[in-house]
PDB file of C-alpha atoms in Angstrom:
ATOM      1  CA  UNK A   1     -11.838  21.311  -0.393  1.00 57.00           C
ATOM      2  CA  UNK A   2     -15.043  19.211   0.566  1.00 58.00           C
ATOM      3  CA  UNK A   3     -16.985  18.251   3.668  1.00 72.00           C
ATOM      4  CA  UNK A   4     -18.818  15.481   1.777  1.00 86.00           C
ATOM      5  CA  UNK A   5     -16.062  13.811   0.101  1.00 93.00           C
ATOM      6  CA  UNK A   6     -12.960  14.572   2.065  1.00 95.00           C
ATOM      7  CA  UNK A   7      -9.186  14.246   0.489  1.00 96.00           C
ATOM      8  CA  UNK A   8      -6.311  13.397   2.731  1.00 96.00           C
ATOM      9  CA  UNK A   9      -2.981  13.803   1.675  1.00 96.00           C
ATOM     10  CA  UNK A  10       0.312  12.508   3.023  1.00 93.00           C
ATOM     11  CA  UNK A  11       3.006  13.925   1.615  1.00 92.00           C
ATOM     12  CA  UNK A  12       6.830  13.170   2.060  1.00 84.00           C
ATOM     13  CA  UNK A  13      10.122  12.060   0.064  1.00 70.00           C
ATOM     14  CA  UNK A  14      10.844   8.242  -0.273  1.00 60.00           C
ATOM     15  CA  UNK A  15      12.018   6.859   2.783  1.00 57.00           C
ATOM     16  CA  UNK A  16      10.778   9.459   5.068  1.00 62.00           C
ATOM     17  CA  UNK A  17       8.219   7.428   6.891  1.00 63.00           C
ATOM     18  CA  UNK A  18       5.013   7.832   4.768  1.00 63.00           C
ATOM     19  CA  UNK A  19       4.393   4.026   5.419  1.00 67.00           C
ATOM     20  CA  UNK A  20       4.272   4.549   9.069  1.00 75.00           C
ATOM     21  CA  UNK A  21       1.561   7.272   8.507  1.00 78.00           C
ATOM     22  CA  UNK A  22      -0.094   5.117   6.023  1.00 77.00           C
ATOM     23  CA  UNK A  23      -0.244   2.151   8.619  1.00 84.00           C
ATOM     24  CA  UNK A  24      -1.714   4.569  11.307  1.00 87.00           C
ATOM     25  CA  UNK A  25      -4.590   5.711   8.935  1.00 87.00           C
ATOM     26  CA  UNK A  26      -5.163   1.873   8.089  1.00 90.00           C
ATOM     27  CA  UNK A  27      -5.849   1.374  11.743  1.00 91.00           C
ATOM     28  CA  UNK A  28      -8.200   4.131  12.045  1.00 92.00           C
ATOM     29  CA  UNK A  29      -9.866   3.161   8.961  1.00 94.00           C
ATOM     30  CA  UNK A  30     -10.235  -0.193  10.347  1.00 93.00           C
ATOM     31  CA  UNK A  31     -11.451   0.672  13.584  1.00 92.00           C
ATOM     32  CA  UNK A  32     -13.997   3.138  12.449  1.00 90.00           C
ATOM     33  CA  UNK A  33     -15.345   1.368   9.508  1.00 93.00           C
ATOM     34  CA  UNK A  34     -14.242   3.670   6.909  1.00 94.00           C
ATOM     35  CA  UNK A  35     -14.127   3.036   3.203  1.00 95.00           C
ATOM     36  CA  UNK A  36     -10.991   4.892   1.975  1.00 95.00           C
ATOM     37  CA  UNK A  37     -10.014   5.304  -2.103  1.00 96.00           C
ATOM     38  CA  UNK A  38      -6.278   4.870  -1.526  1.00 94.00           C
ATOM     39  CA  UNK A  39      -4.096   6.568  -4.060  1.00 95.00           C
ATOM     40  CA  UNK A  40      -0.452   6.006  -4.559  1.00 93.00           C
ATOM     41  CA  UNK A  41       1.626   8.765  -5.535  1.00 93.00           C
ATOM     42  CA  UNK A  42       3.972   7.102  -8.116  1.00 93.00           C
ATOM     43  CA  UNK A  43       0.599   6.205 -10.268  1.00 96.00           C
ATOM     44  CA  UNK A  44       0.938  10.098 -11.076  1.00 97.00           C
ATOM     45  CA  UNK A  45       4.252   9.787 -12.471  1.00 97.00           C
ATOM     46  CA  UNK A  46       4.295  10.609 -16.245  1.00 97.00           C
ATOM     47  CA  UNK A  47       7.032   8.378 -17.299  1.00 97.00           C
ATOM     48  CA  UNK A  48       7.452   4.560 -17.123  1.00 96.00           C
ATOM     49  CA  UNK A  49      10.753   3.224 -15.503  1.00 94.00           C
ATOM     50  CA  UNK A  50      12.316   2.931 -18.707  1.00 96.00           C
ATOM     51  CA  UNK A  51      10.956   6.184 -20.331  1.00 97.00           C
ATOM     52  CA  UNK A  52      12.340   7.991 -17.039  1.00 95.00           C
ATOM     53  CA  UNK A  53      15.913   6.659 -17.540  1.00 93.00           C
ATOM     54  CA  UNK A  54      15.521   7.674 -21.471  1.00 96.00           C
ATOM     55  CA  UNK A  55      14.676  11.175 -20.298  1.00 96.00           C
ATOM     56  CA  UNK A  56      17.588  11.496 -17.866  1.00 94.00           C
ATOM     57  CA  UNK A  57      19.978  10.747 -20.469  1.00 94.00           C
ATOM     58  CA  UNK A  58      18.606  13.189 -23.272  1.00 95.00           C
ATOM     59  CA  UNK A  59      18.528  16.045 -20.381  1.00 94.00           C
ATOM     60  CA  UNK A  60      21.919  15.299 -19.550  1.00 93.00           C
ATOM     61  CA  UNK A  61      23.308  15.339 -23.303  1.00 95.00           C
ATOM     62  CA  UNK A  62      21.370  18.838 -23.394  1.00 95.00           C
ATOM     63  CA  UNK A  63      23.110  20.004 -20.224  1.00 93.00           C
ATOM     64  CA  UNK A  64      20.460  19.580 -17.801  1.00 93.00           C
ATOM     65  CA  UNK A  65      21.733  17.897 -14.751  1.00 91.00           C
ATOM     66  CA  UNK A  66      18.668  18.195 -12.611  1.00 93.00           C
ATOM     67  CA  UNK A  67      16.094  16.096 -14.304  1.00 94.00           C
ATOM     68  CA  UNK A  68      14.481  13.943 -11.645  1.00 93.00           C
ATOM     69  CA  UNK A  69      11.325  12.281 -10.247  1.00 91.00           C
ATOM     70  CA  UNK A  70      10.579  15.538  -8.136  1.00 94.00           C
ATOM     71  CA  UNK A  71       9.623  17.934 -10.850  1.00 94.00           C
ATOM     72  CA  UNK A  72       6.874  18.576 -12.996  1.00 95.00           C
ATOM     73  CA  UNK A  73       8.463  17.601 -15.836  1.00 94.00           C
ATOM     74  CA  UNK A  74       8.132  13.980 -14.830  1.00 96.00           C
ATOM     75  CA  UNK A  75       4.650  14.259 -13.109  1.00 97.00           C
ATOM     76  CA  UNK A  76       1.107  14.564 -14.005  1.00 97.00           C
ATOM     77  CA  UNK A  77       0.485  17.475 -11.482  1.00 97.00           C
ATOM     78  CA  UNK A  78      -2.488  18.436 -13.381  1.00 97.00           C
ATOM     79  CA  UNK A  79      -4.138  15.019 -13.316  1.00 98.00           C
ATOM     80  CA  UNK A  80      -3.604  14.864  -9.520  1.00 98.00           C
ATOM     81  CA  UNK A  81      -5.261  18.128  -8.833  1.00 98.00           C
ATOM     82  CA  UNK A  82      -8.037  17.248 -11.196  1.00 97.00           C
ATOM     83  CA  UNK A  83      -8.499  13.910  -9.225  1.00 98.00           C
ATOM     84  CA  UNK A  84      -8.486  15.700  -5.765  1.00 98.00           C
ATOM     85  CA  UNK A  85     -11.009  18.305  -7.093  1.00 97.00           C
ATOM     86  CA  UNK A  86     -13.222  15.892  -8.802  1.00 97.00           C
ATOM     87  CA  UNK A  87     -13.388  13.641  -5.853  1.00 97.00           C
ATOM     88  CA  UNK A  88     -14.248  16.406  -3.517  1.00 95.00           C
ATOM     89  CA  UNK A  89     -16.980  17.550  -5.757  1.00 94.00           C
ATOM     90  CA  UNK A  90     -18.479  14.061  -6.661  1.00 95.00           C
ATOM     91  CA  UNK A  91     -16.613  11.291  -4.945  1.00 95.00           C
ATOM     92  CA  UNK A  92     -15.227   9.774  -8.139  1.00 96.00           C
ATOM     93  CA  UNK A  93     -12.133  10.619 -10.380  1.00 97.00           C
ATOM     94  CA  UNK A  94      -9.379   8.610 -12.436  1.00 97.00           C
ATOM     95  CA  UNK A  95      -6.659   6.660 -10.959  1.00 97.00           C
ATOM     96  CA  UNK A  96      -4.221   3.928 -11.837  1.00 97.00           C
ATOM     97  CA  UNK A  97      -1.119   2.070 -10.516  1.00 96.00           C
ATOM     98  CA  UNK A  98       2.341   2.049 -10.955  1.00 97.00           C
ATOM     99  CA  UNK A  99       3.607  -1.322 -11.084  1.00 96.00           C
ATOM    100  CA  UNK A 100       6.748  -1.982  -8.675  1.00 92.00           C
ATOM    101  CA  UNK A 101       7.050  -5.510  -8.849  1.00 92.00           C
ATOM    102  CA  UNK A 102       6.436  -9.043 -10.525  1.00 95.00           C
ATOM    103  CA  UNK A 103       4.189  -9.840  -7.792  1.00 96.00           C
ATOM    104  CA  UNK A 104       2.290  -6.445  -8.502  1.00 96.00           C
ATOM    105  CA  UNK A 105       2.379  -7.216 -12.485  1.00 96.00           C
ATOM    106  CA  UNK A 106       0.653 -10.500 -11.934  1.00 96.00           C
ATOM    107  CA  UNK A 107      -2.107  -9.211  -9.563  1.00 96.00           C
ATOM    108  CA  UNK A 108      -2.775  -6.333 -12.012  1.00 96.00           C
ATOM    109  CA  UNK A 109      -2.360  -8.373 -15.233  1.00 96.00           C
ATOM    110  CA  UNK A 110      -5.138 -10.895 -14.048  1.00 95.00           C
ATOM    111  CA  UNK A 111      -7.293  -8.300 -12.933  1.00 95.00           C
ATOM    112  CA  UNK A 112      -7.151  -6.140 -16.035  1.00 95.00           C
ATOM    113  CA  UNK A 113      -6.327  -8.931 -18.748  1.00 95.00           C
ATOM    114  CA  UNK A 114      -3.072  -7.158 -19.746  1.00 95.00           C
ATOM    115  CA  UNK A 115       0.665  -8.149 -19.859  1.00 96.00           C
ATOM    116  CA  UNK A 116       2.118  -5.095 -18.206  1.00 97.00           C
ATOM    117  CA  UNK A 117       5.702  -5.477 -16.751  1.00 96.00           C
ATOM    118  CA  UNK A 118       7.192  -3.766 -13.529  1.00 95.00           C
ATOM    119  CA  UNK A 119       8.119   0.009 -13.947  1.00 95.00           C
ATOM    120  CA  UNK A 120       4.916   0.445 -15.969  1.00 97.00           C
ATOM    121  CA  UNK A 121       1.527   1.744 -15.567  1.00 97.00           C
ATOM    122  CA  UNK A 122      -1.856  -0.068 -15.579  1.00 97.00           C
ATOM    123  CA  UNK A 123      -4.761   2.166 -17.581  1.00 97.00           C
ATOM    124  CA  UNK A 124      -6.479   4.683 -16.126  1.00 97.00           C
ATOM    125  CA  UNK A 125      -9.675   3.355 -14.389  1.00 96.00           C
ATOM    126  CA  UNK A 126     -12.797   5.199 -12.076  1.00 97.00           C
ATOM    127  CA  UNK A 127     -12.182   5.319  -8.357  1.00 96.00           C
ATOM    128  CA  UNK A 128     -14.483   2.655  -6.904  1.00 93.00           C
ATOM    129  CA  UNK A 129     -17.923   4.252  -5.896  1.00 93.00           C
ATOM    130  CA  UNK A 130     -19.062   4.713  -2.354  1.00 93.00           C
ATOM    131  CA  UNK A 131     -15.831   5.674  -0.615  1.00 95.00           C
ATOM    132  CA  UNK A 132     -15.857   7.632   2.617  1.00 94.00           C
ATOM    133  CA  UNK A 133     -12.500   9.588   1.719  1.00 95.00           C
ATOM    134  CA  UNK A 134      -9.850   9.636  -0.648  1.00 96.00           C
ATOM    135  CA  UNK A 135      -6.158   8.991   0.992  1.00 95.00           C
ATOM    136  CA  UNK A 136      -3.161   9.753  -1.127  1.00 95.00           C
ATOM    137  CA  UNK A 137       0.386   8.967   0.094  1.00 92.00           C
ATOM    138  CA  UNK A 138       3.192   9.980  -2.099  1.00 92.00           C
ATOM    139  CA  UNK A 139       5.626  12.796  -3.029  1.00 93.00           C
ATOM    140  CA  UNK A 140       3.221  15.606  -4.381  1.00 96.00           C
ATOM    141  CA  UNK A 141       0.242  15.839  -2.415  1.00 96.00           C
ATOM    142  CA  UNK A 142       0.293  19.344  -1.714  1.00 97.00           C
ATOM    143  CA  UNK A 143       2.132  20.737  -4.542  1.00 97.00           C
ATOM    144  CA  UNK A 144       1.743  24.394  -5.780  1.00 96.00           C
ATOM    145  CA  UNK A 145       3.065  25.624  -9.130  1.00 96.00           C
ATOM    146  CA  UNK A 146       2.536  28.642 -11.231  1.00 94.00           C
ATOM    147  CA  UNK A 147       0.318  26.318 -13.407  1.00 94.00           C
ATOM    148  CA  UNK A 148      -1.506  24.091 -10.726  1.00 97.00           C
ATOM    149  CA  UNK A 149      -2.527  24.188  -6.806  1.00 97.00           C
ATOM    150  CA  UNK A 150      -2.941  20.671  -5.869  1.00 97.00           C
ATOM    151  CA  UNK A 151      -2.974  21.721  -1.972  1.00 97.00           C
ATOM    152  CA  UNK A 152      -6.226  23.859  -2.391  1.00 96.00           C
ATOM    153  CA  UNK A 153      -8.132  20.568  -2.858  1.00 97.00           C
ATOM    154  CA  UNK A 154      -7.291  19.155   0.187  1.00 97.00           C
ATOM    155  CA  UNK A 155      -9.047  18.753   3.368  1.00 96.00           C
ATOM    156  CA  UNK A 156      -6.351  17.377   5.548  1.00 96.00           C
ATOM    157  CA  UNK A 157      -2.542  17.535   4.825  1.00 96.00           C
ATOM    158  CA  UNK A 158      -0.048  15.591   6.620  1.00 95.00           C
ATOM    159  CA  UNK A 159       3.731  16.078   5.857  1.00 94.00           C
ATOM    160  CA  UNK A 160       6.288  13.063   6.864  1.00 92.00           C
ATOM    161  CA  UNK A 161       9.811  14.435   6.772  1.00 90.00           C
ATOM    162  CA  UNK A 162      13.228  13.504   8.499  1.00 89.00           C
ATOM    163  CA  UNK A 163      15.672  16.092   8.704  1.00 87.00           C
ATOM    164  CA  UNK A 164      17.670  16.279   5.466  1.00 84.00           C
ATOM    165  CA  UNK A 165      20.844  14.303   6.266  1.00 85.00           C
ATOM    166  CA  UNK A 166      19.125  11.915   7.792  1.00 86.00           C
ATOM    167  CA  UNK A 167      16.872  11.455   4.546  1.00 84.00           C
ATOM    168  CA  UNK A 168      20.009  11.018   2.615  1.00 83.00           C
ATOM    169  CA  UNK A 169      21.414   8.273   4.976  1.00 83.00           C
ATOM    170  CA  UNK A 170      18.123   6.620   4.409  1.00 81.00           C
ATOM    171  CA  UNK A 171      18.451   6.512   0.677  1.00 79.00           C
ATOM    172  CA  UNK A 172      22.284   6.022   0.638  1.00 80.00           C
ATOM    173  CA  UNK A 173      21.695   2.735   2.611  1.00 76.00           C
ATOM    174  CA  UNK A 174      18.225   1.448   1.057  1.00 73.00           C
ATOM    175  CA  UNK A 175      19.690   2.208  -2.572  1.00 70.00           C
ATOM    176  CA  UNK A 176      22.725   0.397  -1.556  1.00 65.00           C
ATOM    177  CA  UNK A 177      21.504  -2.756   0.213  1.00 61.00           C
ATOM    178  CA  UNK A 178      18.651  -2.947  -1.937  1.00 62.00           C
ATOM    179  CA  UNK A 179      19.256  -1.899  -5.285  1.00 65.00           C
ATOM    180  CA  UNK A 180      22.825  -2.538  -5.685  1.00 67.00           C
ATOM    181  CA  UNK A 181      23.931   1.111  -6.416  1.00 71.00           C
ATOM    182  CA  UNK A 182      27.443   2.385  -5.764  1.00 71.00           C
ATOM    183  CA  UNK A 183      27.965   5.488  -3.450  1.00 71.00           C
ATOM    184  CA  UNK A 184      28.818   7.329  -6.663  1.00 77.00           C
ATOM    185  CA  UNK A 185      25.446   6.781  -8.156  1.00 79.00           C
ATOM    186  CA  UNK A 186      23.351   7.508  -5.320  1.00 79.00           C
ATOM    187  CA  UNK A 187      25.464  10.771  -4.673  1.00 81.00           C
ATOM    188  CA  UNK A 188      24.682  11.900  -8.030  1.00 83.00           C
ATOM    189  CA  UNK A 189      20.877  11.112  -7.839  1.00 82.00           C
ATOM    190  CA  UNK A 190      20.786  13.088  -4.701  1.00 85.00           C
ATOM    191  CA  UNK A 191      22.682  15.898  -6.433  1.00 87.00           C
ATOM    192  CA  UNK A 192      20.219  15.809  -9.754  1.00 88.00           C
ATOM    193  CA  UNK A 193      16.959  15.785  -7.376  1.00 89.00           C
ATOM    194  CA  UNK A 194      18.128  18.707  -5.125  1.00 92.00           C
ATOM    195  CA  UNK A 195      16.840  21.648  -7.465  1.00 94.00           C
ATOM    196  CA  UNK A 196      13.455  20.256  -7.623  1.00 94.00           C
ATOM    197  CA  UNK A 197      13.465  19.036  -4.123  1.00 93.00           C
ATOM    198  CA  UNK A 198      14.181  22.714  -3.081  1.00 93.00           C
ATOM    199  CA  UNK A 199      11.615  23.757  -5.424  1.00 95.00           C
ATOM    200  CA  UNK A 200       8.525  21.224  -5.465  1.00 95.00           C
ATOM    201  CA  UNK A 201       9.149  18.852  -2.167  1.00 93.00           C
ATOM    202  CA  UNK A 202      10.311  21.352   0.591  1.00 93.00           C
ATOM    203  CA  UNK A 203       7.377  23.962   0.097  1.00 95.00           C
ATOM    204  CA  UNK A 204       4.845  21.506   0.627  1.00 96.00           C
ATOM    205  CA  UNK A 205       5.510  21.359   4.391  1.00 95.00           C
ATOM    206  CA  UNK A 206       4.374  24.987   4.818  1.00 95.00           C
ATOM    207  CA  UNK A 207       0.966  24.044   3.743  1.00 96.00           C
ATOM    208  CA  UNK A 208       0.357  20.964   5.692  1.00 96.00           C
ATOM    209  CA  UNK A 209      -1.721  20.818   8.541  1.00 97.00           C
ATOM    210  CA  UNK A 210       0.343  18.664  10.765  1.00 96.00           C
ATOM    211  CA  UNK A 211       4.048  17.603  10.279  1.00 95.00           C
ATOM    212  CA  UNK A 212       5.936  14.811  11.606  1.00 94.00           C
ATOM    213  CA  UNK A 213       9.501  15.374  11.480  1.00 93.00           C
ATOM    214  CA  UNK A 214      12.130  12.981  12.543  1.00 92.00           C
ATOM    215  CA  UNK A 215      15.274  14.140  14.110  1.00 93.00           C
ATOM    216  CA  UNK A 216      18.530  11.881  14.987  1.00 91.00           C
ATOM    217  CA  UNK A 217      20.029  12.202  18.476  1.00 93.00           C
ATOM    218  CA  UNK A 218      23.398  10.482  17.054  1.00 91.00           C
ATOM    219  CA  UNK A 219      26.072  12.653  14.789  1.00 91.00           C
ATOM    220  CA  UNK A 220      24.557  12.678  11.050  1.00 89.00           C
ATOM    221  CA  UNK A 221      26.917  15.269  10.090  1.00 88.00           C
ATOM    222  CA  UNK A 222      28.481  13.400   7.217  1.00 87.00           C
ATOM    223  CA  UNK A 223      25.661  11.147   5.842  1.00 85.00           C
ATOM    224  CA  UNK A 224      27.957   9.985   3.217  1.00 82.00           C
ATOM    225  CA  UNK A 225      30.014   8.104   5.695  1.00 80.00           C
ATOM    226  CA  UNK A 226      27.632   7.096   8.435  1.00 75.00           C
ATOM    227  CA  UNK A 227      27.318   3.019   8.401  1.00 76.00           C
ATOM    228  CA  UNK A 228      24.172   2.641  10.288  1.00 84.00           C
ATOM    229  CA  UNK A 229      20.769   4.065   9.879  1.00 86.00           C
ATOM    230  CA  UNK A 230      19.821   5.840  13.319  1.00 88.00           C
ATOM    231  CA  UNK A 231      17.057   3.562  15.164  1.00 88.00           C
ATOM    232  CA  UNK A 232      13.711   4.904  16.211  1.00 88.00           C
ATOM    233  CA  UNK A 233      15.161   4.852  19.953  1.00 92.00           C
ATOM    234  CA  UNK A 234      17.968   7.250  18.326  1.00 93.00           C
ATOM    235  CA  UNK A 235      15.493   9.873  17.210  1.00 93.00           C
ATOM    236  CA  UNK A 236      12.976  12.267  18.228  1.00 95.00           C
ATOM    237  CA  UNK A 237       9.673  13.103  16.326  1.00 95.00           C
ATOM    238  CA  UNK A 238       8.896  16.825  16.037  1.00 96.00           C
ATOM    239  CA  UNK A 239       5.109  17.297  15.527  1.00 97.00           C
ATOM    240  CA  UNK A 240       4.020  20.668  14.449  1.00 97.00           C
ATOM    241  CA  UNK A 241       0.431  21.646  14.149  1.00 97.00           C
ATOM    242  CA  UNK A 242      -0.380  24.628  12.076  1.00 95.00           C
ATOM    243  CA  UNK A 243      -3.718  25.503  14.005  1.00 94.00           C
ATOM    244  CA  UNK A 244      -2.573  24.271  17.745  1.00 94.00           C
ATOM    245  CA  UNK A 245      -6.025  25.472  19.101  1.00 91.00           C
ATOM    246  CA  UNK A 246      -8.345  22.511  19.794  1.00 89.00           C
ATOM    247  CA  UNK A 247      -5.260  20.315  19.931  1.00 93.00           C
ATOM    248  CA  UNK A 248      -5.762  18.528  23.485  1.00 94.00           C
ATOM    249  CA  UNK A 249      -1.918  18.643  24.636  1.00 97.00           C
ATOM    250  CA  UNK A 250      -2.211  17.747  28.016  1.00 96.00           C
ATOM    251  CA  UNK A 251      -4.291  14.570  26.939  1.00 96.00           C
ATOM    252  CA  UNK A 252      -1.329  13.961  24.280  1.00 97.00           C
ATOM    253  CA  UNK A 253       1.747  14.338  26.728  1.00 97.00           C
ATOM    254  CA  UNK A 254      -0.262  12.208  29.574  1.00 97.00           C
ATOM    255  CA  UNK A 255      -0.607   9.392  27.029  1.00 97.00           C
ATOM    256  CA  UNK A 256       2.947   9.558  25.097  1.00 97.00           C
ATOM    257  CA  UNK A 257       5.312   8.811  27.886  1.00 95.00           C
ATOM    258  CA  UNK A 258       8.533  11.209  27.638  1.00 96.00           C
ATOM    259  CA  UNK A 259       7.144  13.649  25.540  1.00 97.00           C
ATOM    260  CA  UNK A 260       7.009  17.269  25.817  1.00 97.00           C
ATOM    261  CA  UNK A 261       6.305  20.864  23.846  1.00 97.00           C
ATOM    262  CA  UNK A 262       9.073  22.711  22.483  1.00 97.00           C
ATOM    263  CA  UNK A 263       6.594  25.605  21.283  1.00 96.00           C
ATOM    264  CA  UNK A 264       3.121  26.319  21.740  1.00 95.00           C
ATOM    265  CA  UNK A 265       2.077  24.546  18.602  1.00 97.00           C
ATOM    266  CA  UNK A 266       5.128  21.608  18.639  1.00 98.00           C
ATOM    267  CA  UNK A 267       5.053  18.385  20.420  1.00 98.00           C
ATOM    268  CA  UNK A 268       8.222  16.192  20.516  1.00 98.00           C
ATOM    269  CA  UNK A 269       7.762  12.655  21.313  1.00 97.00           C
ATOM    270  CA  UNK A 270      10.322   9.377  21.442  1.00 96.00           C
ATOM    271  CA  UNK A 271      10.808   8.220  17.858  1.00 92.00           C
ATOM    272  CA  UNK A 272       9.490   4.575  18.687  1.00 91.00           C
ATOM    273  CA  UNK A 273       6.157   6.060  19.690  1.00 93.00           C
ATOM    274  CA  UNK A 274       5.681   7.708  16.309  1.00 91.00           C
ATOM    275  CA  UNK A 275       2.875   5.403  15.258  1.00 90.00           C
ATOM    276  CA  UNK A 276       1.281   5.445  18.479  1.00 93.00           C
ATOM    277  CA  UNK A 277       1.242   9.250  18.332  1.00 95.00           C
ATOM    278  CA  UNK A 278      -0.039   9.343  14.735  1.00 93.00           C
ATOM    279  CA  UNK A 279      -3.294   7.239  15.901  1.00 93.00           C
ATOM    280  CA  UNK A 280      -4.078   9.427  19.067  1.00 95.00           C
ATOM    281  CA  UNK A 281      -3.681  12.755  17.072  1.00 95.00           C
ATOM    282  CA  UNK A 282      -5.189  11.632  13.844  1.00 94.00           C
ATOM    283  CA  UNK A 283      -8.158   9.349  14.802  1.00 92.00           C
ATOM    284  CA  UNK A 284     -10.385  12.200  16.373  1.00 92.00           C
ATOM    285  CA  UNK A 285      -9.672  14.524  13.261  1.00 92.00           C
ATOM    286  CA  UNK A 286     -10.721  11.487  11.118  1.00 92.00           C
ATOM    287  CA  UNK A 287     -13.670  11.129  13.116  1.00 89.00           C
ATOM    288  CA  UNK A 288     -14.881  14.783  12.825  1.00 89.00           C
ATOM    289  CA  UNK A 289     -14.374  14.564   9.151  1.00 89.00           C
ATOM    290  CA  UNK A 290     -16.698  11.759   9.031  1.00 86.00           C
ATOM    291  CA  UNK A 291     -19.112  13.343  11.222  1.00 81.00           C
ATOM    292  CA  UNK A 292     -19.001  16.352   9.431  1.00 73.00           C
ATOM    293  CA  UNK A 293     -19.669  14.688   5.816  1.00 66.00           C
ATOM    294  CA  UNK A 294     -22.771  13.173   7.175  1.00 60.00           C
ATOM    295  CA  UNK A 295     -24.286  16.168   8.047  1.00 59.00           C
TER     296      UNK A 295
END
């Protein structure tokens, strides 16, 4: 961990709401004139889209039905830990991009004079010099295994996670609507990911400084037949602080309408107020981090 070159990690599974957190941080960085080096979690997968599909087929042929994007077999945990450690010490390190779309491919091919396709990675390159903080958003910002501990290099860890049934509902609807997957394929993916989810994703939320957990207020008891994703107005956000001392709860309760405290370290806010609550909570923390690095 570093006061001079702080590392911020937002961790949560796909569709969990990490994008909302990213937008909240972008607003804070813009207002405070903070230059952030942004790292996308997908860029530390170890397999391209084609390689991953081939690896899944090979694993299944060998009787392994649990090969997934969530585990160490398909990620560079060591390289991510190395980046966080190096950045904390020097403000530098190595990063790359995972190309999601044709538009991203065109952008990076023009910049790098390459001929890459969606589902592939750009070459490793240096993190731009002169940034104030490193900001990571992805699946594994606080992973700890018997070989590597990424979390020990993080100065501020944020968890974003819906209750598991809500997470499944979001995945079922997204993969069906956006990717055209059948219900059977989506369920198979959920089952295949479950061991890695339990072993590598879930434990991270015990290492975070702040967790934002979305809880629906409608029946999601059978996510496989639910027709609609619960809306923000049909949800609450449960915000848990690891260290509640120093948090100005009266101020937050006054600023966020219909919020309340469920425990001494837990604030509950309406789902539609998630982004607003994040900015109120995170802005002072970021300000303190930047003030500390300048000392």
